[in-house]
Amino acid sequence: MKVIDLRSDTVTKPTDEMRAAMAAADVGDDVYGEDPTINELEKESALMTGQEAALFVTSGTQGNVAALLTHCSRGDGAILGSDSHIYIYEGGGLSALGGILPLVADDPGGIIPPQKVLSWCRPSNVHFAPARLLCVENTHNRAGGTAVSPKDFKATVEAARSGGLSVHLDGARVFNASTAWGVDVKEFTGIVDSVQFCLSKGLGAPVGSMLCGGAEFISRARHWRKRLGGGLRQAGILAAAGLIALRKMTKRLAEDHENAARLSSALLAGGVGVETVDKPTNMVYVSLGADGPDANELSRRCAAGGVLFGAVSERRFRLVTHFGVAAVDVDRAAETIMEELKAS
Ligand code: TLP
């Protein structure tokens, strides 16, 4: 029986084409700037995102923390969504490593409204940690994987600029956002000061993220990457897979969105509490309700039937589609979940 793994799009394995390209990759020492495949990946990533330069980093978390450390100094404030990945899931790296104070604002629907951004842009005063940076996330993971619209995204970015802030985009899945809206990714990535996007999620590369921004910003971020232990040597082996992720896998994400929509409809038809979002992508979040079963227990029971997913709280779980999951798989996943819910 095939195991259907809906825990995350991070579980994707490199394609045969990626493995072949990795084996054949031309490499050099990237700390000396001499890895031709890394250099090619950095150049293409900058071009695609509408930024001047780019840096290969080992993970989304490393890209985000390197960006925050580059934008902010100790004692500075960074405005973060209360449900953002940087605030919830990155080990408090910005505070642990950078002495940066999170200035938290609600981000319902995946984006902090412009007014709330401006309310953190306080006059200079010795009592306040000065806000330097706004962090946005698109798609927004905990807001149901919703893709924030170009219009709402721009309004919040412009508010930050009018308040004198720089803007960093946690674009771990920004190609899912551009696919969902049918726009060029630059609509999001081209209007911020820096963006991190992941090669290793729905794009299928085994390792890595790109941090893109202005040339001067990226050269300072390169210094931070080294301090964080992220200076790699013959990293072209990884970049070879990254180039395929960028050139090919960014073009097929609509398929994952269709499968997520199919899964969502099947569950909804069976009376399951799927959370609806404005612009769904490759995630389906389910709320079980106060008298529903424990989400961890449900996930254990479905795992026994070959369907894997993760609980995000006692009464909420997440299902993520990706290229390792086909339409027939989501149909079976929906059936298994509904059967187990009936039995509980
Ligand atoms: N997200 C993971 C878990 O950490 C929750 C997942 O399975 O979704 N930004 C966003 C929006 C993310 O969703 C993630 C990973 C990251 C950053 C961090 O990327 P990595 O895992 O490469 O450090």
mmCIF file with all atom_site columns, C-alpha atoms and ligand atoms in Angstrom, residues 8 10 59-61 64 85 89-90 137 141 170 172-173 196 198 201 318, ligand 1:
data_model
loop_
_atom_site.group_PDB
_atom_site.id
_atom_site.type_symbol
_atom_site.label_atom_id
_atom_site.label_alt_id
_atom_site.label_comp_id
_atom_site.label_asym_id
_atom_site.label_entity_id
_atom_site.label_seq_id
_atom_site.pdbx_PDB_ins_code
_atom_site.Cartn_x
_atom_site.Cartn_y
_atom_site.Cartn_z
_atom_site.occupancy
_atom_site.B_iso_or_equiv
_atom_site.pdbx_formal_charge
_atom_site.auth_seq_id
_atom_site.auth_comp_id
_atom_site.auth_asym_id
_atom_site.auth_atom_id
_atom_site.pdbx_PDB_model_num
ATOM   1  C CA  . SER A 1 8   ? 4.207  18.841 4.420  1.00 0.00 ? 8   SER A CA  1
ATOM   2  C CA  . THR A 1 10  ? 9.013  19.475 2.697  1.00 0.00 ? 10  THR A CA  1
ATOM   3  C CA  . SER A 1 59  ? 17.142 26.479 4.782  1.00 0.00 ? 59  SER A CA  1
ATOM   4  C CA  . GLY A 1 60  ? 14.236 28.866 4.930  1.00 0.00 ? 60  GLY A CA  1
ATOM   5  C CA  . THR A 1 61  ? 14.952 29.481 8.588  1.00 0.00 ? 61  THR A CA  1
ATOM   6  C CA  . ASN A 1 64  ? 14.969 34.479 7.267  1.00 0.00 ? 64  ASN A CA  1
ATOM   7  C CA  . HIS A 1 85  ? 6.331  31.348 10.688 1.00 0.00 ? 85  HIS A CA  1
ATOM   8  C CA  . TYR A 1 89  ? 8.319  28.315 14.312 1.00 0.00 ? 89  TYR A CA  1
ATOM   9  C CA  . GLU A 1 90  ? 11.892 29.604 13.997 1.00 0.00 ? 90  GLU A CA  1
ATOM   10 C CA  . GLU A 1 137 ? 4.632  35.966 4.587  1.00 0.00 ? 137 GLU A CA  1
ATOM   11 C CA  . ASN A 1 141 ? 1.175  28.944 6.332  1.00 0.00 ? 141 ASN A CA  1
ATOM   12 C CA  . ASP A 1 170 ? 9.184  35.133 3.994  1.00 0.00 ? 170 ASP A CA  1
ATOM   13 C CA  . ALA A 1 172 ? 8.934  30.101 1.457  1.00 0.00 ? 172 ALA A CA  1
ATOM   14 C CA  . ARG A 1 173 ? 6.050  29.325 -0.930 1.00 0.00 ? 173 ARG A CA  1
ATOM   15 C CA  . GLN A 1 196 ? 13.558 34.287 1.084  1.00 0.00 ? 196 GLN A CA  1
ATOM   16 C CA  . CYS A 1 198 ? 12.440 27.706 -0.494 1.00 0.00 ? 198 CYS A CA  1
ATOM   17 C CA  . LYS A 1 201 ? 9.321  22.450 -0.430 1.00 0.00 ? 201 LYS A CA  1
ATOM   18 C CA  . ARG A 1 318 ? -3.082 20.273 8.282  1.00 0.00 ? 318 ARG A CA  1
HETATM 19 N N1  . TLP B 2 .   ? 7.563  25.248 7.380  1.00 0.00 ? 1   TLP B N1  1
HETATM 20 C C1  . TLP B 2 .   ? 7.435  23.868 7.797  1.00 0.00 ? 1   TLP B C1  1
HETATM 21 C C2  . TLP B 2 .   ? 7.351  23.764 9.323  1.00 0.00 ? 1   TLP B C2  1
HETATM 22 O O1  . TLP B 2 .   ? 8.369  24.476 9.907  1.00 0.00 ? 1   TLP B O1  1
HETATM 23 C C3  . TLP B 2 .   ? 6.042  24.252 9.876  1.00 0.00 ? 1   TLP B C3  1
HETATM 24 C C4  . TLP B 2 .   ? 6.226  23.247 7.149  1.00 0.00 ? 1   TLP B C4  1
HETATM 25 O O2  . TLP B 2 .   ? 6.137  22.009 7.176  1.00 0.00 ? 1   TLP B O2  1
HETATM 26 O O3  . TLP B 2 .   ? 5.373  23.984 6.619  1.00 0.00 ? 1   TLP B O3  1
HETATM 27 N N2  . TLP B 2 .   ? 8.678  29.990 6.229  1.00 0.00 ? 1   TLP B N2  1
HETATM 28 C C5  . TLP B 2 .   ? 7.539  29.298 6.080  1.00 0.00 ? 1   TLP B C5  1
HETATM 29 C C6  . TLP B 2 .   ? 6.282  30.019 5.722  1.00 0.00 ? 1   TLP B C6  1
HETATM 30 C C7  . TLP B 2 .   ? 7.533  27.903 6.280  1.00 0.00 ? 1   TLP B C7  1
HETATM 31 O O4  . TLP B 2 .   ? 6.389  27.239 6.149  1.00 0.00 ? 1   TLP B O4  1
HETATM 32 C C8  . TLP B 2 .   ? 8.735  27.250 6.619  1.00 0.00 ? 1   TLP B C8  1
HETATM 33 C C9  . TLP B 2 .   ? 8.772  25.761 6.892  1.00 0.00 ? 1   TLP B C9  1
HETATM 34 C C10 . TLP B 2 .   ? 9.908  28.021 6.749  1.00 0.00 ? 1   TLP B C10 1
HETATM 35 C C11 . TLP B 2 .   ? 9.831  29.395 6.545  1.00 0.00 ? 1   TLP B C11 1
HETATM 36 C C12 . TLP B 2 .   ? 11.224 27.426 7.163  1.00 0.00 ? 1   TLP B C12 1
HETATM 37 O O5  . TLP B 2 .   ? 11.811 26.657 6.186  1.00 0.00 ? 1   TLP B O5  1
HETATM 38 P P1  . TLP B 2 .   ? 12.893 25.538 6.553  1.00 0.00 ? 1   TLP B P1  1
HETATM 39 O O6  . TLP B 2 .   ? 12.105 24.355 7.046  1.00 0.00 ? 1   TLP B O6  1
HETATM 40 O O7  . TLP B 2 .   ? 13.577 25.290 5.253  1.00 0.00 ? 1   TLP B O7  1
HETATM 41 O O8  . TLP B 2 .   ? 13.791 26.106 7.579  1.00 0.00 ? 1   TLP B O8  1
#
